[in-house]
JSON list of C-alpha atoms in Angstrom, two decimals:
[
{"chain": "L", "resi": 23, "resn": "MET", "atom": "CA", "xyz": [77.86, 142.72, 79.59]},
{"chain": "L", "resi": 24, "resn": "ASP", "atom": "CA", "xyz": [80.96, 142.32, 81.69]},
{"chain": "L", "resi": 25, "resn": "ARG", "atom": "CA", "xyz": [80.22, 141.03, 85.20]},
{"chain": "L", "resi": 26, "resn": "THR", "atom": "CA", "xyz": [80.92, 143.37, 87.98]},
{"chain": "L", "resi": 27, "resn": "PHE", "atom": "CA", "xyz": [83.22, 142.97, 90.97]},
{"chain": "L", "resi": 28, "resn": "ASP", "atom": "CA", "xyz": [80.31, 142.20, 93.35]},
{"chain": "L", "resi": 29, "resn": "ASP", "atom": "CA", "xyz": [78.98, 139.62, 90.76]},
{"chain": "L", "resi": 30, "resn": "LEU", "atom": "CA", "xyz": [82.39, 137.80, 90.48]},
{"chain": "L", "resi": 31, "resn": "LEU", "atom": "CA", "xyz": [82.76, 137.75, 94.20]},
{"chain": "L", "resi": 32, "resn": "ALA", "atom": "CA", "xyz": [79.25, 136.37, 94.90]},
{"chain": "L", "resi": 33, "resn": "GLU", "atom": "CA", "xyz": [79.69, 133.66, 92.21]},
{"chain": "L", "resi": 34, "resn": "ALA", "atom": "CA", "xyz": [82.93, 132.39, 93.62]},
{"chain": "L", "resi": 35, "resn": "GLU", "atom": "CA", "xyz": [81.80, 132.50, 97.36]},
{"chain": "L", "resi": 36, "resn": "ALA", "atom": "CA", "xyz": [78.60, 130.37, 96.32]},
{"chain": "L", "resi": 37, "resn": "ALA", "atom": "CA", "xyz": [80.72, 127.77, 94.55]},
{"chain": "L", "resi": 38, "resn": "PRO", "atom": "CA", "xyz": [81.31, 124.29, 96.30]},
{"chain": "L", "resi": 39, "resn": "VAL", "atom": "CA", "xyz": [84.90, 123.68, 97.21]},
{"chain": "L", "resi": 40, "resn": "ALA", "atom": "CA", "xyz": [84.76, 120.07, 98.51]},
{"chain": "L", "resi": 41, "resn": "GLY", "atom": "CA", "xyz": [87.10, 117.70, 96.81]},
{"chain": "L", "resi": 42, "resn": "TRP", "atom": "CA", "xyz": [90.25, 118.29, 94.89]},
{"chain": "L", "resi": 43, "resn": "ASP", "atom": "CA", "xyz": [88.55, 118.95, 91.34]},
{"chain": "L", "resi": 44, "resn": "PHE", "atom": "CA", "xyz": [89.34, 122.46, 89.96]},
{"chain": "L", "resi": 45, "resn": "SER", "atom": "CA", "xyz": [87.11, 122.30, 86.64]},
{"chain": "L", "resi": 46, "resn": "TRP", "atom": "CA", "xyz": [85.11, 125.27, 88.03]},
{"chain": "L", "resi": 47, "resn": "LEU", "atom": "CA", "xyz": [88.23, 127.35, 87.07]},
{"chain": "L", "resi": 48, "resn": "ALA", "atom": "CA", "xyz": [87.98, 126.03, 83.39]},
{"chain": "L", "resi": 49, "resn": "GLY", "atom": "CA", "xyz": [88.43, 129.28, 81.15]},
{"chain": "L", "resi": 50, "resn": "ARG", "atom": "CA", "xyz": [89.09, 131.45, 84.23]},
{"chain": "L", "resi": 51, "resn": "ALA", "atom": "CA", "xyz": [92.61, 130.29, 85.32]},
{"chain": "L", "resi": 52, "resn": "THR", "atom": "CA", "xyz": [95.49, 128.09, 84.01]},
{"chain": "L", "resi": 53, "resn": "GLU", "atom": "CA", "xyz": [98.32, 126.38, 85.47]},
{"chain": "L", "resi": 54, "resn": "GLN", "atom": "CA", "xyz": [101.07, 124.67, 83.71]},
{"chain": "L", "resi": 55, "resn": "ARG", "atom": "CA", "xyz": [101.67, 120.91, 84.46]},
{"chain": "L", "resi": 56, "resn": "PRO", "atom": "CA", "xyz": [104.94, 119.08, 85.75]},
{"chain": "L", "resi": 57, "resn": "SER", "atom": "CA", "xyz": [106.85, 117.48, 82.98]},
{"chain": "L", "resi": 58, "resn": "TRP", "atom": "CA", "xyz": [106.84, 113.96, 84.91]},
{"chain": "L", "resi": 59, "resn": "GLY", "atom": "CA", "xyz": [102.85, 113.18, 84.73]},
{"chain": "L", "resi": 60, "resn": "TYR", "atom": "CA", "xyz": [102.47, 112.23, 88.41]},
{"chain": "L", "resi": 61, "resn": "GLN", "atom": "CA", "xyz": [99.12, 110.82, 87.89]},
{"chain": "L", "resi": 62, "resn": "ARG", "atom": "CA", "xyz": [100.21, 108.41, 85.04]},
{"chain": "L", "resi": 63, "resn": "ALA", "atom": "CA", "xyz": [103.37, 107.50, 86.94]},
{"chain": "L", "resi": 64, "resn": "MET", "atom": "CA", "xyz": [101.46, 106.62, 90.07]},
{"chain": "L", "resi": 65, "resn": "SER", "atom": "CA", "xyz": [99.01, 104.67, 88.22]},
{"chain": "L", "resi": 66, "resn": "ALA", "atom": "CA", "xyz": [101.72, 102.45, 86.90]},
{"chain": "L", "resi": 67, "resn": "ARG", "atom": "CA", "xyz": [103.00, 101.77, 90.42]},
{"chain": "L", "resi": 68, "resn": "LEU", "atom": "CA", "xyz": [99.63, 101.15, 91.87]},
{"chain": "L", "resi": 69, "resn": "ALA", "atom": "CA", "xyz": [99.18, 98.33, 88.88]},
{"chain": "L", "resi": 70, "resn": "SER", "atom": "CA", "xyz": [102.08, 96.48, 90.32]},
{"chain": "L", "resi": 71, "resn": "ALA", "atom": "CA", "xyz": [101.44, 96.85, 94.24]},
{"chain": "L", "resi": 72, "resn": "THR", "atom": "CA", "xyz": [99.82, 94.44, 96.49]},
{"chain": "L", "resi": 73, "resn": "ALA", "atom": "CA", "xyz": [98.83, 96.87, 99.16]},
{"chain": "L", "resi": 74, "resn": "ALA", "atom": "CA", "xyz": [98.79, 100.81, 98.70]},
{"chain": "L", "resi": 75, "resn": "LEU", "atom": "CA", "xyz": [97.99, 103.73, 100.88]},
{"chain": "L", "resi": 76, "resn": "ASP", "atom": "CA", "xyz": [97.03, 107.13, 99.40]},
{"chain": "L", "resi": 77, "resn": "ILE", "atom": "CA", "xyz": [97.68, 109.75, 102.09]},
{"chain": "L", "resi": 78, "resn": "GLN", "atom": "CA", "xyz": [95.33, 112.94, 102.28]},
{"chain": "L", "resi": 79, "resn": "THR", "atom": "CA", "xyz": [93.69, 111.81, 99.25]},
{"chain": "L", "resi": 80, "resn": "GLY", "atom": "CA", "xyz": [91.17, 114.96, 98.96]},
{"chain": "L", "resi": 81, "resn": "GLY", "atom": "CA", "xyz": [87.95, 113.97, 97.25]},
{"chain": "L", "resi": 82, "resn": "GLY", "atom": "CA", "xyz": [89.79, 111.05, 95.82]},
{"chain": "L", "resi": 83, "resn": "GLU", "atom": "CA", "xyz": [89.85, 112.32, 92.28]},
{"chain": "L", "resi": 84, "resn": "VAL", "atom": "CA", "xyz": [93.48, 111.85, 91.43]},
{"chain": "L", "resi": 85, "resn": "LEU", "atom": "CA", "xyz": [93.64, 108.27, 92.95]},
{"chain": "L", "resi": 86, "resn": "ALA", "atom": "CA", "xyz": [90.29, 107.33, 91.16]},
{"chain": "L", "resi": 87, "resn": "GLU", "atom": "CA", "xyz": [91.93, 108.14, 87.87]},
{"chain": "L", "resi": 88, "resn": "ALA", "atom": "CA", "xyz": [94.17, 105.11, 88.08]},
{"chain": "L", "resi": 89, "resn": "ALA", "atom": "CA", "xyz": [93.02, 102.22, 85.86]},
{"chain": "L", "resi": 90, "resn": "VAL", "atom": "CA", "xyz": [93.89, 99.26, 88.33]},
{"chain": "L", "resi": 91, "resn": "PHE", "atom": "CA", "xyz": [93.93, 99.22, 92.15]},
{"chain": "L", "resi": 92, "resn": "PRO", "atom": "CA", "xyz": [96.07, 96.68, 94.12]},
{"chain": "L", "resi": 93, "resn": "PRO", "atom": "CA", "xyz": [94.33, 93.94, 96.10]},
{"chain": "L", "resi": 94, "resn": "THR", "atom": "CA", "xyz": [94.44, 96.26, 99.28]},
{"chain": "L", "resi": 95, "resn": "MET", "atom": "CA", "xyz": [93.70, 99.95, 98.53]},
{"chain": "L", "resi": 96, "resn": "VAL", "atom": "CA", "xyz": [93.45, 102.43, 101.31]},
{"chain": "L", "resi": 97, "resn": "ALA", "atom": "CA", "xyz": [93.07, 106.15, 101.26]},
{"chain": "L", "resi": 98, "resn": "THR", "atom": "CA", "xyz": [93.13, 108.76, 104.21]},
{"chain": "L", "resi": 99, "resn": "GLU", "atom": "CA", "xyz": [91.69, 112.14, 104.46]},
{"chain": "L", "resi": 100, "resn": "SER", "atom": "CA", "xyz": [90.77, 114.40, 107.30]},
{"chain": "L", "resi": 101, "resn": "TRP", "atom": "CA", "xyz": [88.26, 117.03, 106.14]},
{"chain": "L", "resi": 102, "resn": "PRO", "atom": "CA", "xyz": [84.71, 115.67, 106.39]},
{"chain": "L", "resi": 103, "resn": "PRO", "atom": "CA", "xyz": [83.35, 116.93, 102.83]},
{"chain": "L", "resi": 104, "resn": "ASN", "atom": "CA", "xyz": [86.38, 115.38, 101.29]},
{"chain": "L", "resi": 105, "resn": "ILE", "atom": "CA", "xyz": [85.77, 112.28, 103.22]},
{"chain": "L", "resi": 106, "resn": "ALA", "atom": "CA", "xyz": [82.26, 111.86, 101.90]},
{"chain": "L", "resi": 107, "resn": "LYS", "atom": "CA", "xyz": [83.29, 112.71, 98.46]},
{"chain": "L", "resi": 108, "resn": "ALA", "atom": "CA", "xyz": [86.30, 110.24, 98.39]},
{"chain": "L", "resi": 109, "resn": "THR", "atom": "CA", "xyz": [84.14, 107.51, 99.81]},
{"chain": "L", "resi": 110, "resn": "ALA", "atom": "CA", "xyz": [81.42, 107.94, 97.33]},
{"chain": "L", "resi": 111, "resn": "LEU", "atom": "CA", "xyz": [84.15, 107.87, 94.43]},
{"chain": "L", "resi": 112, "resn": "LEU", "atom": "CA", "xyz": [86.40, 105.22, 95.77]},
{"chain": "L", "resi": 113, "resn": "HIS", "atom": "CA", "xyz": [84.18, 102.53, 97.72]},
{"chain": "L", "resi": 114, "resn": "PRO", "atom": "CA", "xyz": [82.75, 101.41, 94.41]},
{"chain": "L", "resi": 115, "resn": "ARG", "atom": "CA", "xyz": [86.19, 100.63, 93.23]},
{"chain": "L", "resi": 116, "resn": "GLY", "atom": "CA", "xyz": [86.96, 98.58, 96.37]},
{"chain": "L", "resi": 117, "resn": "ALA", "atom": "CA", "xyz": [89.03, 101.12, 98.09]},
{"chain": "L", "resi": 118, "resn": "VAL", "atom": "CA", "xyz": [88.65, 101.90, 101.97]},
{"chain": "L", "resi": 119, "resn": "VAL", "atom": "CA", "xyz": [88.58, 105.49, 102.90]},
{"chain": "L", "resi": 120, "resn": "VAL", "atom": "CA", "xyz": [89.79, 106.09, 106.44]},
{"chain": "L", "resi": 121, "resn": "ALA", "atom": "CA", "xyz": [89.13, 109.34, 108.49]},
{"chain": "L", "resi": 122, "resn": "ASP", "atom": "CA", "xyz": [92.49, 110.41, 109.74]},
{"chain": "L", "resi": 123, "resn": "PRO", "atom": "CA", "xyz": [93.42, 113.78, 111.30]},
{"chain": "L", "resi": 124, "resn": "ASP", "atom": "CA", "xyz": [96.91, 114.07, 109.36]},
{"chain": "L", "resi": 125, "resn": "GLU", "atom": "CA", "xyz": [98.63, 113.80, 112.65]},
{"chain": "L", "resi": 126, "resn": "PRO", "atom": "CA", "xyz": [101.03, 110.86, 113.76]},
{"chain": "L", "resi": 127, "resn": "PRO", "atom": "CA", "xyz": [100.52, 108.09, 114.10]},
{"chain": "L", "resi": 128, "resn": "LEU", "atom": "CA", "xyz": [99.01, 106.76, 110.92]},
{"chain": "L", "resi": 129, "resn": "PRO", "atom": "CA", "xyz": [96.02, 104.21, 111.91]},
{"chain": "L", "resi": 130, "resn": "PHE", "atom": "CA", "xyz": [97.90, 101.24, 110.41]},
{"chain": "L", "resi": 131, "resn": "ALA", "atom": "CA", "xyz": [100.25, 98.61, 111.50]},
{"chain": "L", "resi": 132, "resn": "ASP", "atom": "CA", "xyz": [104.04, 98.64, 110.91]},
{"chain": "L", "resi": 133, "resn": "ALA", "atom": "CA", "xyz": [104.94, 97.26, 107.29]},
{"chain": "L", "resi": 134, "resn": "ALA", "atom": "CA", "xyz": [101.45, 97.31, 106.16]},
{"chain": "L", "resi": 135, "resn": "PHE", "atom": "CA", "xyz": [102.01, 98.66, 102.69]},
{"chain": "L", "resi": 136, "resn": "ASP", "atom": "CA", "xyz": [104.36, 98.24, 99.88]},
{"chain": "L", "resi": 137, "resn": "LEU", "atom": "CA", "xyz": [103.29, 101.62, 98.17]},
{"chain": "L", "resi": 138, "resn": "VAL", "atom": "CA", "xyz": [102.45, 104.82, 99.78]},
{"chain": "L", "resi": 139, "resn": "THR", "atom": "CA", "xyz": [101.32, 107.65, 97.54]},
{"chain": "L", "resi": 140, "resn": "SER", "atom": "CA", "xyz": [100.30, 111.33, 98.04]},
{"chain": "L", "resi": 141, "resn": "ARG", "atom": "CA", "xyz": [99.70, 114.15, 95.77]},
{"chain": "L", "resi": 142, "resn": "HIS", "atom": "CA", "xyz": [100.27, 117.49, 97.54]},
{"chain": "L", "resi": 143, "resn": "PRO", "atom": "CA", "xyz": [99.97, 116.52, 101.28]},
{"chain": "L", "resi": 144, "resn": "ALA", "atom": "CA", "xyz": [99.66, 119.49, 103.41]},
{"chain": "L", "resi": 145, "resn": "THR", "atom": "CA", "xyz": [101.96, 117.64, 106.08]},
{"chain": "L", "resi": 146, "resn": "VAL", "atom": "CA", "xyz": [104.56, 114.97, 105.43]},
{"chain": "L", "resi": 147, "resn": "HIS", "atom": "CA", "xyz": [105.23, 112.73, 108.52]},
{"chain": "L", "resi": 148, "resn": "TRP", "atom": "CA", "xyz": [108.25, 110.87, 107.09]},
{"chain": "L", "resi": 149, "resn": "HIS", "atom": "CA", "xyz": [108.86, 108.66, 110.17]},
{"chain": "L", "resi": 150, "resn": "GLU", "atom": "CA", "xyz": [105.24, 107.38, 110.00]},
{"chain": "L", "resi": 151, "resn": "ILE", "atom": "CA", "xyz": [105.58, 106.78, 106.00]},
{"chain": "L", "resi": 152, "resn": "ALA", "atom": "CA", "xyz": [108.67, 104.74, 106.83]},
{"chain": "L", "resi": 153, "resn": "ARG", "atom": "CA", "xyz": [107.05, 102.79, 109.58]},
{"chain": "L", "resi": 154, "resn": "VAL", "atom": "CA", "xyz": [104.04, 101.69, 107.41]},
{"chain": "L", "resi": 155, "resn": "LEU", "atom": "CA", "xyz": [106.17, 100.67, 104.51]},
{"chain": "L", "resi": 156, "resn": "ARG", "atom": "CA", "xyz": [107.30, 97.24, 104.13]},
{"chain": "L", "resi": 157, "resn": "PRO", "atom": "CA", "xyz": [111.19, 96.53, 103.57]},
{"chain": "L", "resi": 158, "resn": "GLY", "atom": "CA", "xyz": [111.61, 97.30, 99.82]},
{"chain": "L", "resi": 159, "resn": "GLY", "atom": "CA", "xyz": [108.54, 99.44, 99.72]},
{"chain": "L", "resi": 160, "resn": "THR", "atom": "CA", "xyz": [108.17, 102.77, 98.07]},
{"chain": "L", "resi": 161, "resn": "TYR", "atom": "CA", "xyz": [106.90, 106.31, 98.90]},
{"chain": "L", "resi": 162, "resn": "PHE", "atom": "CA", "xyz": [105.86, 107.94, 95.57]},
{"chain": "L", "resi": 163, "resn": "ALA", "atom": "CA", "xyz": [104.61, 111.65, 95.77]},
{"chain": "L", "resi": 164, "resn": "GLN", "atom": "CA", "xyz": [104.21, 114.97, 94.22]},
{"chain": "L", "resi": 165, "resn": "HIS", "atom": "CA", "xyz": [104.66, 117.70, 96.87]},
{"chain": "L", "resi": 166, "resn": "VAL", "atom": "CA", "xyz": [104.03, 121.47, 96.91]},
{"chain": "L", "resi": 167, "resn": "GLY", "atom": "CA", "xyz": [107.50, 122.82, 96.55]},
{"chain": "L", "resi": 168, "resn": "PRO", "atom": "CA", "xyz": [108.96, 125.95, 98.34]},
{"chain": "L", "resi": 169, "resn": "ALA", "atom": "CA", "xyz": [107.40, 129.42, 97.69]},
{"chain": "L", "resi": 170, "resn": "SER", "atom": "CA", "xyz": [104.42, 128.10, 95.65]},
{"chain": "L", "resi": 171, "resn": "VAL", "atom": "CA", "xyz": [102.04, 130.74, 94.38]},
{"chain": "L", "resi": 172, "resn": "PHE", "atom": "CA", "xyz": [103.98, 133.52, 96.48]},
{"chain": "L", "resi": 173, "resn": "GLU", "atom": "CA", "xyz": [103.00, 136.20, 94.20]},
{"chain": "L", "resi": 174, "resn": "LEU", "atom": "CA", "xyz": [99.56, 135.75, 95.50]},
{"chain": "L", "resi": 175, "resn": "VAL", "atom": "CA", "xyz": [100.58, 134.88, 99.11]},
{"chain": "L", "resi": 176, "resn": "GLU", "atom": "CA", "xyz": [102.47, 138.19, 99.33]},
{"chain": "L", "resi": 177, "resn": "TYR", "atom": "CA", "xyz": [99.96, 140.19, 97.59]},
{"chain": "L", "resi": 178, "resn": "PHE", "atom": "CA", "xyz": [97.71, 139.52, 100.62]},
{"chain": "L", "resi": 179, "resn": "LEU", "atom": "CA", "xyz": [100.07, 138.86, 103.33]},
{"chain": "L", "resi": 180, "resn": "GLY", "atom": "CA", "xyz": [103.15, 140.92, 102.45]},
{"chain": "L", "resi": 181, "resn": "PRO", "atom": "CA", "xyz": [106.83, 139.61, 102.51]},
{"chain": "L", "resi": 182, "resn": "GLN", "atom": "CA", "xyz": [107.18, 136.30, 103.77]},
{"chain": "L", "resi": 183, "resn": "PRO", "atom": "CA", "xyz": [111.01, 135.80, 103.67]},
{"chain": "L", "resi": 184, "resn": "GLU", "atom": "CA", "xyz": [111.30, 133.02, 106.16]},
{"chain": "L", "resi": 185, "resn": "ALA", "atom": "CA", "xyz": [108.37, 130.93, 104.59]},
{"chain": "L", "resi": 186, "resn": "ARG", "atom": "CA", "xyz": [110.13, 130.94, 101.26]},
{"chain": "L", "resi": 187, "resn": "ARG", "atom": "CA", "xyz": [112.39, 128.25, 102.38]},
{"chain": "L", "resi": 188, "resn": "GLU", "atom": "CA", "xyz": [109.82, 125.74, 103.50]},
{"chain": "L", "resi": 189, "resn": "ARG", "atom": "CA", "xyz": [109.33, 122.74, 101.58]},
{"chain": "L", "resi": 190, "resn": "HIS", "atom": "CA", "xyz": [112.74, 123.04, 99.96]},
{"chain": "L", "resi": 191, "resn": "PRO", "atom": "CA", "xyz": [113.75, 119.68, 98.10]},
{"chain": "L", "resi": 192, "resn": "ASP", "atom": "CA", "xyz": [116.99, 119.62, 99.83]},
{"chain": "L", "resi": 193, "resn": "ASP", "atom": "CA", "xyz": [115.27, 119.57, 103.28]},
{"chain": "L", "resi": 194, "resn": "GLU", "atom": "CA", "xyz": [112.54, 117.04, 102.20]},
{"chain": "L", "resi": 195, "resn": "ALA", "atom": "CA", "xyz": [115.33, 114.69, 100.94]},
{"chain": "L", "resi": 196, "resn": "ALA", "atom": "CA", "xyz": [117.28, 115.15, 104.28]},
{"chain": "L", "resi": 197, "resn": "ALA", "atom": "CA", "xyz": [114.06, 114.43, 106.22]},
{"chain": "L", "resi": 198, "resn": "ALA", "atom": "CA", "xyz": [113.30, 111.31, 104.31]},
{"chain": "L", "resi": 199, "resn": "ARG", "atom": "CA", "xyz": [116.87, 109.92, 104.92]},
{"chain": "L", "resi": 200, "resn": "ALA", "atom": "CA", "xyz": [116.71, 110.75, 108.57]},
{"chain": "L", "resi": 201, "resn": "ALA", "atom": "CA", "xyz": [113.47, 108.56, 108.71]},
{"chain": "L", "resi": 202, "resn": "GLY", "atom": "CA", "xyz": [115.45, 105.74, 107.21]},
{"chain": "L", "resi": 203, "resn": "LEU", "atom": "CA", "xyz": [114.51, 105.81, 103.53]},
{"chain": "L", "resi": 204, "resn": "GLU", "atom": "CA", "xyz": [116.68, 106.02, 100.46]},
{"chain": "L", "resi": 205, "resn": "VAL", "atom": "CA", "xyz": [115.80, 108.83, 97.91]},
{"chain": "L", "resi": 206, "resn": "VAL", "atom": "CA", "xyz": [115.90, 107.20, 94.56]},
{"chain": "L", "resi": 207, "resn": "ASP", "atom": "CA", "xyz": [114.42, 110.07, 92.43]},
{"chain": "L", "resi": 208, "resn": "GLN", "atom": "CA", "xyz": [113.80, 113.85, 93.11]},
{"chain": "L", "resi": 209, "resn": "ARG", "atom": "CA", "xyz": [112.84, 116.65, 90.70]},
{"chain": "L", "resi": 210, "resn": "HIS", "atom": "CA", "xyz": [111.56, 120.22, 91.17]},
{"chain": "L", "resi": 211, "resn": "GLU", "atom": "CA", "xyz": [109.87, 122.43, 88.67]},
{"chain": "L", "resi": 212, "resn": "ARG", "atom": "CA", "xyz": [108.19, 126.13, 88.86]},
{"chain": "L", "resi": 213, "resn": "LEU", "atom": "CA", "xyz": [105.19, 126.44, 86.70]},
{"chain": "L", "resi": 214, "resn": "ARG", "atom": "CA", "xyz": [103.35, 129.21, 85.23]},
{"chain": "L", "resi": 215, "resn": "MET", "atom": "CA", "xyz": [99.79, 130.21, 86.56]},
{"chain": "L", "resi": 216, "resn": "GLU", "atom": "CA", "xyz": [97.41, 132.77, 85.29]},
{"chain": "L", "resi": 217, "resn": "PHE", "atom": "CA", "xyz": [94.18, 134.00, 87.04]},
{"chain": "L", "resi": 218, "resn": "HIS", "atom": "CA", "xyz": [91.88, 135.83, 84.55]},
{"chain": "L", "resi": 219, "resn": "ASP", "atom": "CA", "xyz": [89.38, 137.29, 87.19]},
{"chain": "L", "resi": 220, "resn": "ILE", "atom": "CA", "xyz": [89.06, 138.12, 90.62]},
{"chain": "L", "resi": 221, "resn": "GLY", "atom": "CA", "xyz": [86.33, 135.35, 91.04]},
{"chain": "L", "resi": 222, "resn": "ALA", "atom": "CA", "xyz": [88.95, 132.63, 90.19]},
{"chain": "L", "resi": 223, "resn": "ILE", "atom": "CA", "xyz": [91.23, 134.14, 92.90]},
{"chain": "L", "resi": 224, "resn": "VAL", "atom": "CA", "xyz": [88.57, 134.04, 95.32]},
{"chain": "L", "resi": 225, "resn": "TYR", "atom": "CA", "xyz": [87.62, 130.53, 94.55]},
{"chain": "L", "resi": 226, "resn": "PHE", "atom": "CA", "xyz": [91.34, 129.26, 94.61]},
{"chain": "L", "resi": 227, "resn": "LEU", "atom": "CA", "xyz": [91.92, 130.90, 97.97]},
{"chain": "L", "resi": 228, "resn": "ARG", "atom": "CA", "xyz": [88.73, 129.22, 99.30]},
{"chain": "L", "resi": 229, "resn": "LYS", "atom": "CA", "xyz": [89.79, 125.81, 98.33]},
{"chain": "L", "resi": 230, "resn": "VAL", "atom": "CA", "xyz": [93.45, 125.89, 99.00]},
{"chain": "L", "resi": 231, "resn": "ILE", "atom": "CA", "xyz": [93.15, 127.16, 102.20]},
{"chain": "L", "resi": 232, "resn": "TRP", "atom": "CA", "xyz": [96.68, 127.22, 103.44]},
{"chain": "L", "resi": 233, "resn": "ILE", "atom": "CA", "xyz": [97.65, 129.80, 100.55]},
{"chain": "L", "resi": 234, "resn": "VAL", "atom": "CA", "xyz": [96.15, 132.82, 102.75]},
{"chain": "L", "resi": 235, "resn": "PRO", "atom": "CA", "xyz": [95.33, 131.24, 105.95]},
{"chain": "L", "resi": 236, "resn": "GLY", "atom": "CA", "xyz": [91.82, 132.42, 107.32]},
{"chain": "L", "resi": 237, "resn": "PHE", "atom": "CA", "xyz": [91.14, 134.06, 104.07]},
{"chain": "L", "resi": 238, "resn": "THR", "atom": "CA", "xyz": [87.54, 135.47, 103.70]},
{"chain": "L", "resi": 239, "resn": "VAL", "atom": "CA", "xyz": [86.22, 137.90, 101.28]},
{"chain": "L", "resi": 240, "resn": "ASP", "atom": "CA", "xyz": [84.99, 140.38, 103.85]},
{"chain": "L", "resi": 241, "resn": "SER", "atom": "CA", "xyz": [88.49, 140.70, 105.42]},
{"chain": "L", "resi": 242, "resn": "HIS", "atom": "CA", "xyz": [90.18, 140.97, 102.23]},
{"chain": "L", "resi": 243, "resn": "ARG", "atom": "CA", "xyz": [87.66, 142.94, 100.17]},
{"chain": "L", "resi": 244, "resn": "THR", "atom": "CA", "xyz": [89.81, 146.04, 99.78]},
{"chain": "L", "resi": 245, "resn": "ARG", "atom": "CA", "xyz": [92.86, 144.19, 98.47]},
{"chain": "L", "resi": 246, "resn": "LEU", "atom": "CA", "xyz": [90.47, 142.13, 96.24]},
{"chain": "L", "resi": 247, "resn": "HIS", "atom": "CA", "xyz": [89.04, 145.24, 94.77]},
{"chain": "L", "resi": 248, "resn": "THR", "atom": "CA", "xyz": [92.31, 146.78, 93.97]},
{"chain": "L", "resi": 249, "resn": "LEU", "atom": "CA", "xyz": [93.29, 143.40, 92.42]},
{"chain": "L", "resi": 250, "resn": "HIS", "atom": "CA", "xyz": [90.23, 143.38, 90.36]},
{"chain": "L", "resi": 251, "resn": "ASN", "atom": "CA", "xyz": [91.11, 146.70, 88.85]},
{"chain": "L", "resi": 252, "resn": "LEU", "atom": "CA", "xyz": [94.57, 145.52, 88.01]},
{"chain": "L", "resi": 253, "resn": "ILE", "atom": "CA", "xyz": [93.39, 142.39, 86.23]},
{"chain": "L", "resi": 254, "resn": "GLU", "atom": "CA", "xyz": [90.82, 144.73, 84.49]},
{"chain": "L", "resi": 255, "resn": "GLN", "atom": "CA", "xyz": [93.54, 147.07, 83.32]},
{"chain": "L", "resi": 256, "resn": "GLN", "atom": "CA", "xyz": [96.63, 144.88, 82.90]},
{"chain": "L", "resi": 257, "resn": "GLY", "atom": "CA", "xyz": [95.35, 141.48, 82.41]},
{"chain": "L", "resi": 258, "resn": "PRO", "atom": "CA", "xyz": [95.82, 138.10, 84.04]},
{"chain": "L", "resi": 259, "resn": "PHE", "atom": "CA", "xyz": [97.35, 137.96, 87.63]},
{"chain": "L", "resi": 260, "resn": "LEU", "atom": "CA", "xyz": [100.57, 135.86, 86.99]},
{"chain": "L", "resi": 261, "resn": "ALA", "atom": "CA", "xyz": [101.98, 133.39, 89.65]},
{"chain": "L", "resi": 262, "resn": "HIS", "atom": "CA", "xyz": [104.14, 130.34, 89.68]},
{"chain": "L", "resi": 263, "resn": "SER", "atom": "CA", "xyz": [103.49, 127.09, 91.36]},
{"chain": "L", "resi": 264, "resn": "SER", "atom": "CA", "xyz": [106.19, 125.11, 92.71]},
{"chain": "L", "resi": 265, "resn": "ARG", "atom": "CA", "xyz": [106.27, 121.14, 92.48]},
{"chain": "L", "resi": 266, "resn": "THR", "atom": "CA", "xyz": [108.54, 118.48, 93.67]},
{"chain": "L", "resi": 267, "resn": "LEU", "atom": "CA", "xyz": [108.46, 114.93, 92.58]},
{"chain": "L", "resi": 268, "resn": "ILE", "atom": "CA", "xyz": [109.75, 112.51, 95.07]},
{"chain": "L", "resi": 269, "resn": "GLU", "atom": "CA", "xyz": [110.39, 108.80, 95.27]},
{"chain": "L", "resi": 270, "resn": "ALA", "atom": "CA", "xyz": [112.00, 107.06, 98.28]},
{"chain": "L", "resi": 271, "resn": "ARG", "atom": "CA", "xyz": [112.44, 103.50, 99.09]},
{"chain": "L", "resi": 272, "resn": "LYS", "atom": "CA", "xyz": [112.60, 101.71, 102.41]},
{"chain": "L", "resi": 273, "resn": "PRO", "atom": "CA", "xyz": [115.75, 99.40, 102.56]}
]
């Protein structure tokens, strides 16, 4: 028997959302992956680094997949449930997790790291990244690009024309250069996403809290019910994520 709208909502509301593991969505949502393979490329750079910093590490899941850590490996995170999860995951590997509010300044000395990484940072403070990099050091990251998952954003919030420009690769490259970094590689892709039931959408919005700020099931119940009916009648809800790979070096 198919699960009802209320069943799907209850299940998604009860699911834990700490960390950056999306395995709960297996069989319920899909997202195409960027062609460049960020985790694999990040791992290769970590293997040759001497001191590295992973900014906004989430629950540490992406960083933990690296086969080798440099002698000094540090990660920052701001959300307490993620800090606890990252600590449990990374400390056994010898990495230090530092609670940080994601606001300048980073709690590290100038020129402390030869590699800074980040996957999907909510904010990017370019001058701080440049400050903690050693001369010759590299920032290597995968950012959320412009208008990511905007089909879902605008379904709940209505048209957001000004927000569509945010995180544009040209603007990010200019900001990196303004901080004194040289952009040596930058790529951008838009990637297909499918949500197969309303529970998957609720879970995603609870976990990725900046997609629809302040999202709750109660405050969006009518729109959720309409969307549930559309999925039941027409099939998966289609959206597109936006991803930017950037590599920048400190002269």
